[in-house]
mmCIF file of C-alpha atoms and ligand atoms in Angstrom:
data_model
loop_
_atom_site.group_PDB
_atom_site.id
_atom_site.type_symbol
_atom_site.label_atom_id
_atom_site.label_comp_id
_atom_site.label_asym_id
_atom_site.label_seq_id
_atom_site.Cartn_x
_atom_site.Cartn_y
_atom_site.Cartn_z
ATOM 1 C CA MET A 1 6.284 -24.407 39.266
ATOM 2 C CA LEU A 2 5.101 -23.576 35.797
ATOM 3 C CA GLN A 3 6.235 -20.015 34.811
ATOM 4 C CA GLU A 4 3.651 -17.273 34.320
ATOM 5 C CA ALA A 5 2.890 -17.150 30.305
ATOM 6 C CA ALA A 6 3.584 -13.855 28.557
ATOM 7 C CA ILE A 7 0.714 -11.611 27.661
ATOM 8 C CA LEU A 8 3.558 -9.322 25.901
ATOM 9 C CA SER A 9 5.921 -10.604 23.343
ATOM 10 C CA VAL A 10 8.379 -7.909 22.415
ATOM 11 C CA VAL A 11 10.088 -8.877 19.076
ATOM 12 C CA VAL A 12 13.265 -6.828 18.093
ATOM 13 C CA PRO A 13 15.139 -7.332 14.757
ATOM 14 C CA THR A 14 18.802 -6.942 15.140
ATOM 15 C CA TYR A 15 21.837 -6.690 12.955
ATOM 16 C CA ASN A 16 25.060 -5.788 14.709
ATOM 17 C CA GLU A 17 23.506 -4.587 17.979
ATOM 18 C CA SER A 18 25.736 -6.621 20.351
ATOM 19 C CA ALA A 19 26.716 -3.146 22.332
ATOM 20 C CA ASN A 20 23.201 -2.141 22.829
ATOM 21 C CA VAL A 21 21.145 -5.616 23.460
ATOM 22 C CA PRO A 22 22.046 -5.987 27.058
ATOM 23 C CA GLU A 23 20.819 -2.335 27.830
ATOM 24 C CA LEU A 24 17.578 -3.016 26.003
ATOM 25 C CA VAL A 25 16.864 -5.885 27.973
ATOM 26 C CA ARG A 26 17.625 -4.048 31.303
ATOM 27 C CA LEU A 27 15.376 -0.967 30.050
ATOM 28 C CA LEU A 28 12.353 -3.581 28.953
ATOM 29 C CA SER A 29 12.613 -5.304 32.437
ATOM 30 C CA GLU A 30 12.791 -1.845 33.948
ATOM 31 C CA ALA A 31 9.874 -0.364 31.916
ATOM 32 C CA LEU A 32 7.686 -3.484 32.024
ATOM 33 C CA LYS A 33 7.667 -4.062 35.707
ATOM 34 C CA ASP A 34 4.185 -5.041 35.859
ATOM 35 C CA VAL A 35 3.536 -7.073 33.058
ATOM 36 C CA ALA A 36 4.469 -10.721 32.226
ATOM 37 C CA TRP A 37 6.419 -10.180 29.017
ATOM 38 C CA GLU A 38 9.272 -11.911 27.325
ATOM 39 C CA VAL A 39 11.531 -10.616 24.177
ATOM 40 C CA ILE A 40 12.633 -12.505 21.278
ATOM 41 C CA PHE A 41 15.593 -11.255 19.194
ATOM 42 C CA VAL A 42 15.737 -11.969 15.579
ATOM 43 C CA ASP A 43 19.160 -11.761 14.520
ATOM 44 C CA ASP A 44 20.571 -12.360 10.993
ATOM 45 C CA ASP A 45 23.667 -13.918 11.838
ATOM 46 C CA SER A 46 25.272 -10.495 12.557
ATOM 47 C CA PRO A 47 29.205 -10.557 12.378
ATOM 48 C CA ASP A 48 29.584 -8.763 15.589
ATOM 49 C CA GLY A 49 28.243 -11.717 17.646
ATOM 50 C CA THR A 50 25.019 -10.246 18.551
ATOM 51 C CA ALA A 51 23.345 -13.552 18.721
ATOM 52 C CA ASP A 52 25.902 -14.922 21.337
ATOM 53 C CA VAL A 53 25.408 -11.606 23.428
ATOM 54 C CA VAL A 54 21.798 -12.777 23.461
ATOM 55 C CA ARG A 55 22.213 -16.279 24.050
ATOM 56 C CA ALA A 56 24.562 -15.534 27.338
ATOM 57 C CA LEU A 57 21.434 -13.040 28.219
ATOM 58 C CA ALA A 58 19.002 -15.755 27.843
ATOM 59 C CA ARG A 59 20.953 -18.137 30.085
ATOM 60 C CA GLN A 60 20.303 -15.439 33.140
ATOM 61 C CA ASP A 61 16.862 -14.747 32.188
ATOM 62 C CA THR A 62 14.338 -16.980 30.616
ATOM 63 C CA ARG A 63 12.391 -14.127 29.247
ATOM 64 C CA VAL A 64 15.069 -13.542 26.750
ATOM 65 C CA ARG A 65 15.027 -15.592 23.591
ATOM 66 C CA CYS A 66 17.161 -15.755 20.408
ATOM 67 C CA ILE A 67 16.349 -16.682 16.679
ATOM 68 C CA HIS A 68 19.587 -16.945 14.774
ATOM 69 C CA ARG A 69 18.828 -16.777 10.887
ATOM 70 C CA ILE A 70 21.680 -17.890 8.545
ATOM 71 C CA GLY A 71 22.180 -16.874 5.188
ATOM 72 C CA ARG A 72 19.098 -14.334 5.429
ATOM 73 C CA ARG A 73 18.777 -10.532 5.302
ATOM 74 C CA GLY A 74 15.750 -8.182 6.113
ATOM 75 C CA LEU A 75 14.027 -6.091 8.819
ATOM 76 C CA SER A 76 10.629 -7.064 7.930
ATOM 77 C CA SER A 77 11.008 -10.855 7.223
ATOM 78 C CA ALA A 78 12.834 -10.942 10.852
ATOM 79 C CA CYS A 79 10.147 -9.436 12.404
ATOM 80 C CA ILE A 80 7.502 -11.711 11.146
ATOM 81 C CA GLU A 81 9.185 -14.502 11.794
ATOM 82 C CA GLY A 82 9.821 -13.322 15.388
ATOM 83 C CA VAL A 83 6.175 -12.798 15.612
ATOM 84 C CA MET A 84 5.308 -16.253 14.424
ATOM 85 C CA ALA A 85 7.969 -17.867 16.890
ATOM 86 C CA CYS A 86 6.117 -16.467 20.088
ATOM 87 C CA SER A 87 2.688 -17.054 21.479
ATOM 88 C CA ALA A 88 1.656 -14.071 23.637
ATOM 89 C CA PRO A 89 -1.764 -12.553 22.724
ATOM 90 C CA ILE A 90 0.134 -8.962 22.246
ATOM 91 C CA VAL A 91 2.964 -8.791 20.347
ATOM 92 C CA ALA A 92 5.198 -5.423 20.232
ATOM 93 C CA VAL A 93 7.819 -4.887 17.515
ATOM 94 C CA MET A 94 10.734 -2.559 18.174
ATOM 95 C CA ASP A 95 14.548 -1.629 17.112
ATOM 96 C CA GLY A 96 17.527 -3.062 18.902
ATOM 97 C CA ASP A 97 19.378 0.132 19.095
ATOM 98 C CA LEU A 98 17.509 1.909 21.729
ATOM 99 C CA GLN A 99 16.212 4.753 19.543
ATOM 100 C CA HIS A 100 12.661 3.382 20.382
ATOM 101 C CA ASP A 101 11.595 4.537 23.768
ATOM 102 C CA GLU A 102 10.710 1.680 25.600
ATOM 103 C CA THR A 103 8.552 3.675 28.353
ATOM 104 C CA ILE A 104 5.790 3.952 26.068
ATOM 105 C CA LEU A 105 5.237 0.346 25.884
ATOM 106 C CA THR A 106 2.801 0.256 29.165
ATOM 107 C CA ARG A 107 0.862 2.986 27.687
ATOM 108 C CA MET A 108 0.554 1.026 24.096
ATOM 109 C CA LEU A 109 -0.490 -2.078 26.019
ATOM 110 C CA HIS A 110 -3.035 0.173 27.805
ATOM 111 C CA ALA A 111 -4.532 1.369 25.060
ATOM 112 C CA ILE A 112 -4.920 -2.180 23.420
ATOM 113 C CA LEU A 113 -6.345 -3.585 26.437
ATOM 114 C CA ARG A 114 -8.179 -0.874 28.091
ATOM 115 C CA GLU A 115 -9.404 1.196 24.632
ATOM 116 C CA ASP A 116 -9.994 -2.105 22.831
ATOM 117 C CA MET A 117 -7.672 -1.164 20.024
ATOM 118 C CA ASP A 118 -6.128 -3.549 17.431
ATOM 119 C CA LEU A 119 -2.733 -1.704 17.211
ATOM 120 C CA ALA A 120 -0.970 0.877 19.035
ATOM 121 C CA VAL A 121 1.633 3.048 16.741
ATOM 122 C CA GLY A 122 4.739 4.725 18.530
ATOM 123 C CA SER A 123 4.463 7.844 16.489
ATOM 124 C CA ARG A 124 7.155 10.626 15.774
ATOM 125 C CA TYR A 125 4.494 12.720 13.900
ATOM 126 C CA VAL A 126 1.743 13.328 16.424
ATOM 127 C CA GLU A 127 1.899 16.045 19.168
ATOM 128 C CA GLY A 128 5.012 15.380 21.660
ATOM 129 C CA GLY A 129 6.666 12.983 19.289
ATOM 130 C CA GLY A 130 9.683 14.007 17.618
ATOM 131 C CA VAL A 131 12.599 13.032 15.356
ATOM 132 C CA GLY A 132 15.648 14.048 17.480
ATOM 133 C CA GLU A 133 18.473 15.126 15.738
ATOM 134 C CA TRP A 134 17.954 14.485 12.350
ATOM 135 C CA ASP A 135 19.405 16.732 9.339
ATOM 136 C CA SER A 136 16.862 18.679 7.278
ATOM 137 C CA GLY A 137 17.457 16.217 4.300
ATOM 138 C CA ARG A 138 16.613 12.868 6.250
ATOM 139 C CA ALA A 139 13.856 14.662 7.361
ATOM 140 C CA LEU A 140 12.539 15.871 4.153
ATOM 141 C CA ILE A 141 12.908 12.446 2.957
ATOM 142 C CA SER A 142 10.562 10.828 5.083
ATOM 143 C CA ARG A 143 8.101 13.375 4.744
ATOM 144 C CA PHE A 144 8.091 12.659 1.190
ATOM 145 C CA ALA A 145 7.930 8.911 1.732
ATOM 146 C CA THR A 146 4.842 9.459 4.209
ATOM 147 C CA ARG A 147 3.103 11.271 1.775
ATOM 148 C CA LEU A 148 3.644 8.635 -0.885
ATOM 149 C CA SER A 149 2.549 6.120 1.469
ATOM 150 C CA HIS A 150 -0.864 7.381 1.797
ATOM 151 C CA LEU A 151 -1.576 5.736 -1.445
ATOM 152 C CA VAL A 152 -1.539 2.389 0.639
ATOM 153 C CA VAL A 153 -2.613 3.386 3.910
ATOM 154 C CA PRO A 154 -5.276 5.619 5.801
ATOM 155 C CA SER A 155 -3.864 9.166 5.928
ATOM 156 C CA THR A 156 -5.392 9.366 9.504
ATOM 157 C CA LEU A 157 -2.035 7.444 10.214
ATOM 158 C CA LYS A 158 0.659 9.876 10.699
ATOM 159 C CA ASP A 159 3.576 7.904 10.884
ATOM 160 C CA PRO A 160 3.478 4.880 8.751
ATOM 161 C CA MET A 161 6.945 4.555 8.796
ATOM 162 C CA SER A 162 7.210 3.461 12.083
ATOM 163 C CA GLY A 163 9.039 0.286 13.511
ATOM 164 C CA PHE A 164 7.788 0.758 16.590
ATOM 165 C CA PHE A 165 4.387 -1.150 17.357
ATOM 166 C CA MET A 166 2.150 -3.001 19.271
ATOM 167 C CA VAL A 167 -0.446 -5.491 17.885
ATOM 168 C CA ARG A 168 -3.016 -8.099 18.763
ATOM 169 C CA ARG A 169 -1.936 -11.438 17.514
ATOM 170 C CA PRO A 170 -5.247 -12.441 15.732
ATOM 171 C CA VAL A 171 -5.045 -9.299 13.786
ATOM 172 C CA PHE A 172 -1.518 -10.027 12.808
ATOM 173 C CA LEU A 173 -2.419 -13.593 12.187
ATOM 174 C CA ASP A 174 -5.218 -12.606 9.919
ATOM 175 C CA ARG A 175 -3.037 -10.491 7.880
ATOM 176 C CA VAL A 176 0.053 -12.196 7.823
ATOM 177 C CA ARG A 177 -0.177 -14.304 4.468
ATOM 178 C CA HIS A 178 -0.843 -10.918 2.617
ATOM 179 C CA LEU A 179 2.110 -9.476 3.714
ATOM 180 C CA SER A 180 4.942 -8.290 1.448
ATOM 181 C CA ALA A 181 7.588 -8.633 3.845
ATOM 182 C CA LEU A 182 10.003 -6.621 1.540
ATOM 183 C CA GLY A 183 12.423 -4.153 3.218
ATOM 184 C CA PHE A 184 11.956 -2.118 6.451
ATOM 185 C CA LYS A 185 8.357 -1.116 6.383
ATOM 186 C CA ILE A 186 6.403 -3.757 8.260
ATOM 187 C CA LEU A 187 3.875 -1.375 9.901
ATOM 188 C CA LEU A 188 3.011 -0.013 6.760
ATOM 189 C CA ASP A 189 2.591 -3.687 5.202
ATOM 190 C CA LEU A 190 0.231 -4.440 7.961
ATOM 191 C CA PHE A 191 -1.835 -1.809 7.520
ATOM 192 C CA ALA A 192 -1.875 -2.357 3.494
ATOM 193 C CA SER A 193 -2.413 -6.309 3.815
ATOM 194 C CA GLY A 194 -6.028 -6.102 4.821
ATOM 195 C CA ARG A 195 -9.377 -4.809 3.694
ATOM 196 C CA GLU A 196 -11.035 -4.215 7.509
ATOM 197 C CA PRO A 197 -9.963 -0.775 8.767
ATOM 198 C CA LEU A 198 -7.530 -1.179 11.781
ATOM 199 C CA ARG A 199 -8.715 0.500 15.164
ATOM 200 C CA PHE A 200 -5.481 2.024 15.970
ATOM 201 C CA VAL A 201 -4.065 4.882 18.288
ATOM 202 C CA GLU A 202 -0.609 6.471 17.708
ATOM 203 C CA ILE A 203 1.306 7.077 21.057
ATOM 204 C CA PRO A 204 3.670 9.970 20.497
ATOM 205 C CA TYR A 205 7.577 9.405 21.565
ATOM 206 C CA GLN A 206 10.893 11.254 20.963
ATOM 207 C CA PHE A 207 13.298 9.319 18.427
ATOM 208 C CA ARG A 208 16.450 8.928 20.200
ATOM 209 C CA ASN A 209 19.966 9.155 18.614
ATOM 210 C CA ARG A 210 21.982 6.009 18.267
ATOM 211 C CA GLN A 211 24.672 5.573 20.785
ATOM 212 C CA ALA A 212 26.339 2.376 19.794
ATOM 213 C CA GLY A 213 26.541 0.729 16.143
ATOM 214 C CA GLU A 214 25.182 1.923 12.837
ATOM 215 C CA SER A 215 21.782 2.370 10.693
ATOM 216 C CA LYS A 216 21.554 -0.231 8.137
ATOM 217 C CA LEU A 217 19.158 2.031 6.300
ATOM 218 C CA ASP A 218 20.924 2.970 3.112
ATOM 219 C CA ASN A 219 20.182 4.155 -0.321
ATOM 220 C CA GLN A 220 18.868 0.855 -1.334
ATOM 221 C CA VAL A 221 16.101 1.201 1.139
ATOM 222 C CA ALA A 222 14.196 3.911 -0.912
ATOM 223 C CA TRP A 223 14.362 1.084 -3.696
ATOM 224 C CA ASP A 224 12.902 -1.649 -1.256
ATOM 225 C CA TYR A 225 10.312 0.997 -0.114
ATOM 226 C CA LEU A 226 9.206 1.595 -3.649
ATOM 227 C CA MET A 227 9.058 -2.177 -4.671
ATOM 228 C CA LEU A 228 6.517 -2.517 -1.433
ATOM 229 C CA LEU A 229 4.716 0.299 -2.511
ATOM 230 C CA ALA A 230 4.275 -1.399 -6.132
ATOM 231 C CA ASP A 231 3.904 -4.782 -4.659
ATOM 232 C CA LYS A 232 0.988 -3.166 -2.781
ATOM 233 C CA LEU A 233 -0.634 -1.225 -5.552
ATOM 234 C CA ILE A 234 -0.332 -4.082 -8.459
ATOM 235 C CA GLY A 235 1.200 -6.934 -6.745
ATOM 236 C CA HIS A 236 -1.859 -8.889 -7.330
ATOM 237 C CA ILE A 237 -1.418 -8.378 -10.989
ATOM 238 C CA VAL A 238 2.158 -8.828 -11.774
ATOM 239 C CA PRO A 239 4.822 -9.958 -9.311
ATOM 240 C CA VAL A 240 7.000 -7.159 -8.136
ATOM 241 C CA ARG A 241 10.235 -8.949 -8.543
ATOM 242 C CA PHE A 242 9.096 -9.413 -12.294
ATOM 243 C CA LEU A 243 8.679 -5.751 -12.826
ATOM 244 C CA ALA A 244 12.143 -4.740 -11.240
ATOM 245 C CA PHE A 245 13.682 -7.701 -13.346
ATOM 246 C CA ALA A 246 12.012 -6.343 -16.514
ATOM 247 C CA LEU A 247 13.116 -2.859 -15.691
ATOM 248 C CA ILE A 248 16.641 -3.763 -15.153
ATOM 249 C CA GLY A 249 16.534 -6.092 -18.358
ATOM 250 C CA GLY A 250 15.396 -2.647 -20.288
ATOM 251 C CA LEU A 251 18.396 -1.023 -18.935
ATOM 252 C CA GLY A 252 20.712 -3.808 -19.965
ATOM 253 C CA LEU A 253 19.043 -3.161 -23.498
ATOM 254 C CA LEU A 254 20.574 0.426 -23.378
ATOM 255 C CA VAL A 255 24.072 -1.108 -22.106
ATOM 256 C CA HIS A 256 23.996 -3.415 -24.833
ATOM 257 C CA MET A 257 23.259 -0.879 -27.697
ATOM 258 C CA ALA A 258 26.056 1.388 -25.950
ATOM 259 C CA VAL A 259 28.856 -1.356 -26.045
ATOM 260 C CA LEU A 260 28.012 -2.216 -29.195
ATOM 261 C CA THR A 261 27.784 1.379 -30.911
ATOM 262 C CA SER A 262 31.240 2.026 -29.431
ATOM 263 C CA MET A 263 32.845 -0.932 -30.477
ATOM 264 C CA TYR A 264 31.166 -1.466 -33.850
ATOM 265 C CA VAL A 265 30.791 2.283 -35.098
ATOM 266 C CA GLY A 266 33.385 3.829 -33.026
ATOM 267 C CA GLY A 267 36.253 1.140 -32.498
ATOM 268 C CA LYS A 268 35.380 -0.281 -35.979
ATOM 269 C CA VAL A 269 35.508 -3.977 -34.423
ATOM 270 C CA GLU A 270 33.726 -6.438 -36.455
ATOM 271 C CA PHE A 271 29.998 -6.730 -35.972
ATOM 272 C CA HIS A 272 29.893 -10.480 -34.693
ATOM 273 C CA LEU A 273 32.632 -9.781 -32.318
ATOM 274 C CA ALA A 274 30.991 -6.323 -31.125
ATOM 275 C CA GLN A 275 27.729 -7.873 -30.849
ATOM 276 C CA ALA A 276 29.021 -10.619 -28.554
ATOM 277 C CA VAL A 277 30.925 -8.590 -26.556
ATOM 278 C CA ALA A 278 28.014 -6.363 -26.258
ATOM 279 C CA THR A 279 25.752 -9.350 -25.200
ATOM 280 C CA LEU A 280 28.173 -10.540 -22.282
ATOM 281 C CA VAL A 281 28.675 -7.161 -20.969
ATOM 282 C CA ALA A 282 24.739 -6.614 -20.828
ATOM 283 C CA MET A 283 24.273 -10.299 -19.140
ATOM 284 C CA VAL A 284 26.906 -9.199 -16.591
ATOM 285 C CA PHE A 285 25.395 -6.204 -16.073
ATOM 286 C CA ASN A 286 22.139 -7.654 -15.698
ATOM 287 C CA PHE A 287 22.964 -10.402 -13.446
ATOM 288 C CA SER A 288 24.966 -7.920 -11.151
ATOM 289 C CA ILE A 289 22.086 -5.423 -11.023
ATOM 290 C CA ASN A 290 19.258 -7.976 -10.416
ATOM 291 C CA ASN A 291 21.573 -9.556 -7.607
ATOM 292 C CA LEU A 292 21.985 -6.029 -5.916
ATOM 293 C CA MET A 293 18.419 -4.989 -6.288
ATOM 294 C CA THR A 294 15.614 -7.581 -7.120
ATOM 295 C CA TYR A 295 17.397 -10.202 -5.210
ATOM 296 C CA ARG A 296 18.896 -7.904 -2.468
ATOM 297 C CA ASP A 297 17.275 -10.410 0.506
ATOM 298 C CA ARG A 298 19.000 -13.475 -1.411
ATOM 299 C CA ARG A 299 22.005 -11.765 -2.809
ATOM 300 C CA LEU A 300 24.718 -13.931 -3.725
ATOM 301 C CA SER A 301 28.604 -13.261 -3.144
ATOM 302 C CA GLY A 302 31.879 -14.964 -3.566
ATOM 303 C CA ALA A 303 32.046 -18.362 -5.342
ATOM 304 C CA ALA A 304 27.775 -18.372 -5.402
ATOM 305 C CA TRP A 305 28.101 -15.403 -7.392
ATOM 306 C CA ALA A 306 30.410 -16.989 -10.076
ATOM 307 C CA LYS A 307 28.012 -19.864 -9.909
ATOM 308 C CA GLY A 308 24.960 -17.806 -10.377
ATOM 309 C CA LEU A 309 26.090 -15.570 -12.991
ATOM 310 C CA LEU A 310 26.981 -18.744 -14.734
ATOM 311 C CA SER A 311 23.463 -20.303 -14.519
ATOM 312 C CA PHE A 312 21.932 -16.630 -15.267
ATOM 313 C CA MET A 313 23.926 -16.787 -18.861
ATOM 314 C CA LEU A 314 22.905 -20.210 -19.471
ATOM 315 C CA ALA A 315 19.183 -19.589 -18.826
ATOM 316 C CA CYS A 316 19.105 -16.165 -20.779
ATOM 317 C CA SER A 317 20.779 -17.805 -23.688
ATOM 318 C CA VAL A 318 18.051 -20.265 -23.726
ATOM 319 C CA GLY A 319 15.683 -17.299 -23.593
ATOM 320 C CA ALA A 320 17.341 -15.470 -26.098
ATOM 321 C CA PHE A 321 16.684 -18.420 -28.609
ATOM 322 C CA ALA A 322 13.181 -18.420 -27.107
ATOM 323 C CA ASN A 323 12.601 -14.858 -28.155
ATOM 324 C CA VAL A 324 14.076 -14.970 -31.579
ATOM 325 C CA GLY A 325 12.020 -18.167 -32.415
ATOM 326 C CA ILE A 326 8.686 -17.091 -31.314
ATOM 327 C CA ALA A 327 9.588 -13.860 -32.976
ATOM 328 C CA ASN A 328 10.550 -15.548 -36.419
ATOM 329 C CA TYR A 329 7.532 -17.952 -36.142
ATOM 330 C CA LEU A 330 5.070 -15.189 -35.509
ATOM 331 C CA PHE A 331 6.403 -12.814 -38.327
ATOM 332 C CA GLY A 332 6.473 -15.951 -40.491
ATOM 333 C CA ARG A 333 2.821 -16.434 -40.251
ATOM 334 C CA GLY A 334 2.057 -13.110 -41.369
ATOM 335 C CA GLY A 335 2.283 -11.401 -38.049
ATOM 336 C CA GLN A 336 3.155 -7.591 -37.601
ATOM 337 C CA TRP A 337 6.920 -7.291 -37.080
ATOM 338 C CA VAL A 338 6.673 -5.018 -34.281
ATOM 339 C CA LEU A 339 4.218 -7.241 -32.602
ATOM 340 C CA ALA A 340 5.989 -10.352 -33.338
ATOM 341 C CA ALA A 341 9.318 -8.716 -31.977
ATOM 342 C CA VAL A 342 7.496 -7.655 -28.824
ATOM 343 C CA ALA A 343 6.120 -11.130 -28.327
ATOM 344 C CA GLY A 344 9.569 -12.612 -28.585
ATOM 345 C CA ILE A 345 10.655 -9.969 -25.840
ATOM 346 C CA LEU A 346 8.079 -10.946 -23.590
ATOM 347 C CA VAL A 347 8.577 -14.648 -23.981
ATOM 348 C CA GLY A 348 12.019 -14.339 -23.310
ATOM 349 C CA ALA A 349 11.819 -11.912 -20.309
ATOM 350 C CA VAL A 350 9.066 -14.273 -18.648
ATOM 351 C CA TRP A 351 11.264 -17.408 -19.563
ATOM 352 C CA ASN A 352 14.513 -15.816 -17.914
ATOM 353 C CA TYR A 353 12.773 -14.394 -14.878
ATOM 354 C CA ALA A 354 10.974 -17.713 -14.290
ATOM 355 C CA VAL A 355 14.088 -19.966 -14.579
ATOM 356 C CA THR A 356 16.474 -17.707 -12.913
ATOM 357 C CA SER A 357 14.382 -17.123 -9.893
ATOM 358 C CA PHE A 358 14.383 -20.877 -9.534
ATOM 359 C CA TYR A 359 18.074 -21.932 -10.411
ATOM 360 C CA THR A 360 19.817 -18.632 -9.814
ATOM 361 C CA TRP A 361 18.395 -16.933 -6.836
ATOM 362 C CA GLY A 362 16.351 -19.922 -5.524
ATOM 363 C CA GLY A 363 19.223 -21.076 -3.354
ATOM 364 C CA LYS A 364 18.376 -23.891 -0.980
ATOM 365 C CA ARG A 365 14.873 -22.770 0.297
ATOM 366 C CA LYS A 366 12.532 -24.789 -1.706
HETATM 367 N N1 GDD B 1 17.371 -9.299 11.897
HETATM 368 C C1 GDD B 1 17.741 -8.013 11.118
HETATM 369 N N2 GDD B 1 18.065 -8.288 9.928
HETATM 370 N N3 GDD B 1 17.775 -6.957 11.718
HETATM 371 C C2 GDD B 1 17.919 -5.637 11.181
HETATM 372 C C3 GDD B 1 18.247 -5.810 9.510
HETATM 373 C C4 GDD B 1 18.418 -7.218 8.706
HETATM 374 O O1 GDD B 1 18.615 -7.319 7.547
HETATM 375 N N4 GDD B 1 18.420 -4.468 9.384
HETATM 376 C C5 GDD B 1 18.358 -3.719 10.347
HETATM 377 N N5 GDD B 1 17.957 -4.629 11.380
HETATM 378 C C6 GDD B 1 17.842 -4.050 12.649
HETATM 379 C C7 GDD B 1 18.962 -3.332 13.312
HETATM 380 O O2 GDD B 1 19.890 -4.069 14.006
HETATM 381 C C8 GDD B 1 17.983 -2.584 14.463
HETATM 382 O O3 GDD B 1 17.626 -2.825 15.499
HETATM 383 C C9 GDD B 1 16.570 -2.347 13.410
HETATM 384 O O4 GDD B 1 16.382 -3.165 12.544
HETATM 385 C C10 GDD B 1 16.201 -0.963 12.707
HETATM 386 O O5 GDD B 1 17.692 -0.785 11.986
HETATM 387 P P1 GDD B 1 18.534 0.796 11.802
HETATM 388 O O6 GDD B 1 19.289 0.528 10.671
HETATM 389 O O7 GDD B 1 18.752 1.143 13.287
HETATM 390 O O8 GDD B 1 17.331 1.727 11.046
HETATM 391 P P2 GDD B 1 16.978 3.211 11.176
HETATM 392 O O9 GDD B 1 16.952 3.464 12.790
HETATM 393 O O10 GDD B 1 18.139 3.828 10.198
HETATM 394 O O11 GDD B 1 15.405 3.212 10.864
HETATM 395 C C11 GDD B 1 14.314 3.102 11.962
HETATM 396 O O12 GDD B 1 13.561 4.206 11.757
HETATM 397 C C12 GDD B 1 12.894 4.049 10.484
HETATM 398 C C13 GDD B 1 11.960 5.467 10.436
HETATM 399 O O13 GDD B 1 12.762 6.246 10.347
HETATM 400 C C14 GDD B 1 13.648 1.679 11.532
HETATM 401 O O14 GDD B 1 12.620 1.750 12.830
HETATM 402 C C15 GDD B 1 12.874 1.672 10.601
HETATM 403 O O15 GDD B 1 12.077 0.530 10.513
HETATM 404 C C16 GDD B 1 11.950 2.666 10.395
HETATM 405 O O16 GDD B 1 11.313 2.854 9.208
HETATM 406 MN MN1 MN B 2 17.968 2.762 14.272
#
């Protein structure tokens, strides 16, 4: 006999949640008793073996599935791939650490089906919702980030940072090609990636405390968030990765000057030598920071890090030639010296960015 097709697919991104996953499946079965549902876990090769735990559950229960990604990280991209891998007309996204209250899923479904909504948001910031035991620091940051988000999402949305929501598949498909897929904020991305306003409702819930495992939200999440906002605001004009790359390049220049000054002026080292060392230090600095920030989702480590550094240095050396060449050429043709220099820097930067994004961080995915 054919199994009844799911009307609701629940997508759960996981990283080191092996202790939480069995309980989540149990809670979902309870909360969704009267609904044909399935759950798709998207695991980024968690070292704690979350994917094995999911597959073991899947052998007991065909409503459970696992997408096991290798060499990838990213909450948003995991959610997107999970949604693309299932077929129910309605999809929910929720965390795998039991902090999201699964008992409101039926209310969300009801809102979409009966009240004809596009989207239902699990919300901590409407009457009846709450953030549990957050310290005042995190609560303050969250409030500030929410305020910033209103640059790109409607201010009527009270919890744009929520990672808990349910959406009609066609609405998601309509926007999926415009998603930035950067960082943690998939709901915000969804809201900001289309022109038509979404019909949505916010359903309150209390954000629970984590019982097992730990949060992956670290300092760099703030950076990811700013990248996402920048992408939504000006991404159609300049790629946001280029902005980050250029910004870090600017910092690299400061590092270069600091090393040069301390060696040449302070240490009385010969200029050529000081300049060479400064260049080397600046390149290693630029490579490391770009690897940590700009290409956080494709971060190189171990032997790949060393290989990456080498290709980065090679690319940037050519970039430096191009920079000097263009500047000299324009200057020689009677160009203003500042303009000639800026043009050289721009060409060099674009070259470095283009080549390293392809060779250094392009990886096998081409
Ligand atoms: N596949 C995958 N890849 N999953 C990930 C990754 C990743 O790189 N990073 C985190 N996750 C999973 C976690 O395992 C968890 O199931 C879920 O994504 C949320 O991660 P947490 O680390 O628990 O985040 P949080 O609780 O600090 O943040 C939550 O609240 C924020 C609002 O304050 C999330 O729901 C955020 O989306 C939300 O913005
Ligand atoms: Mn969490």
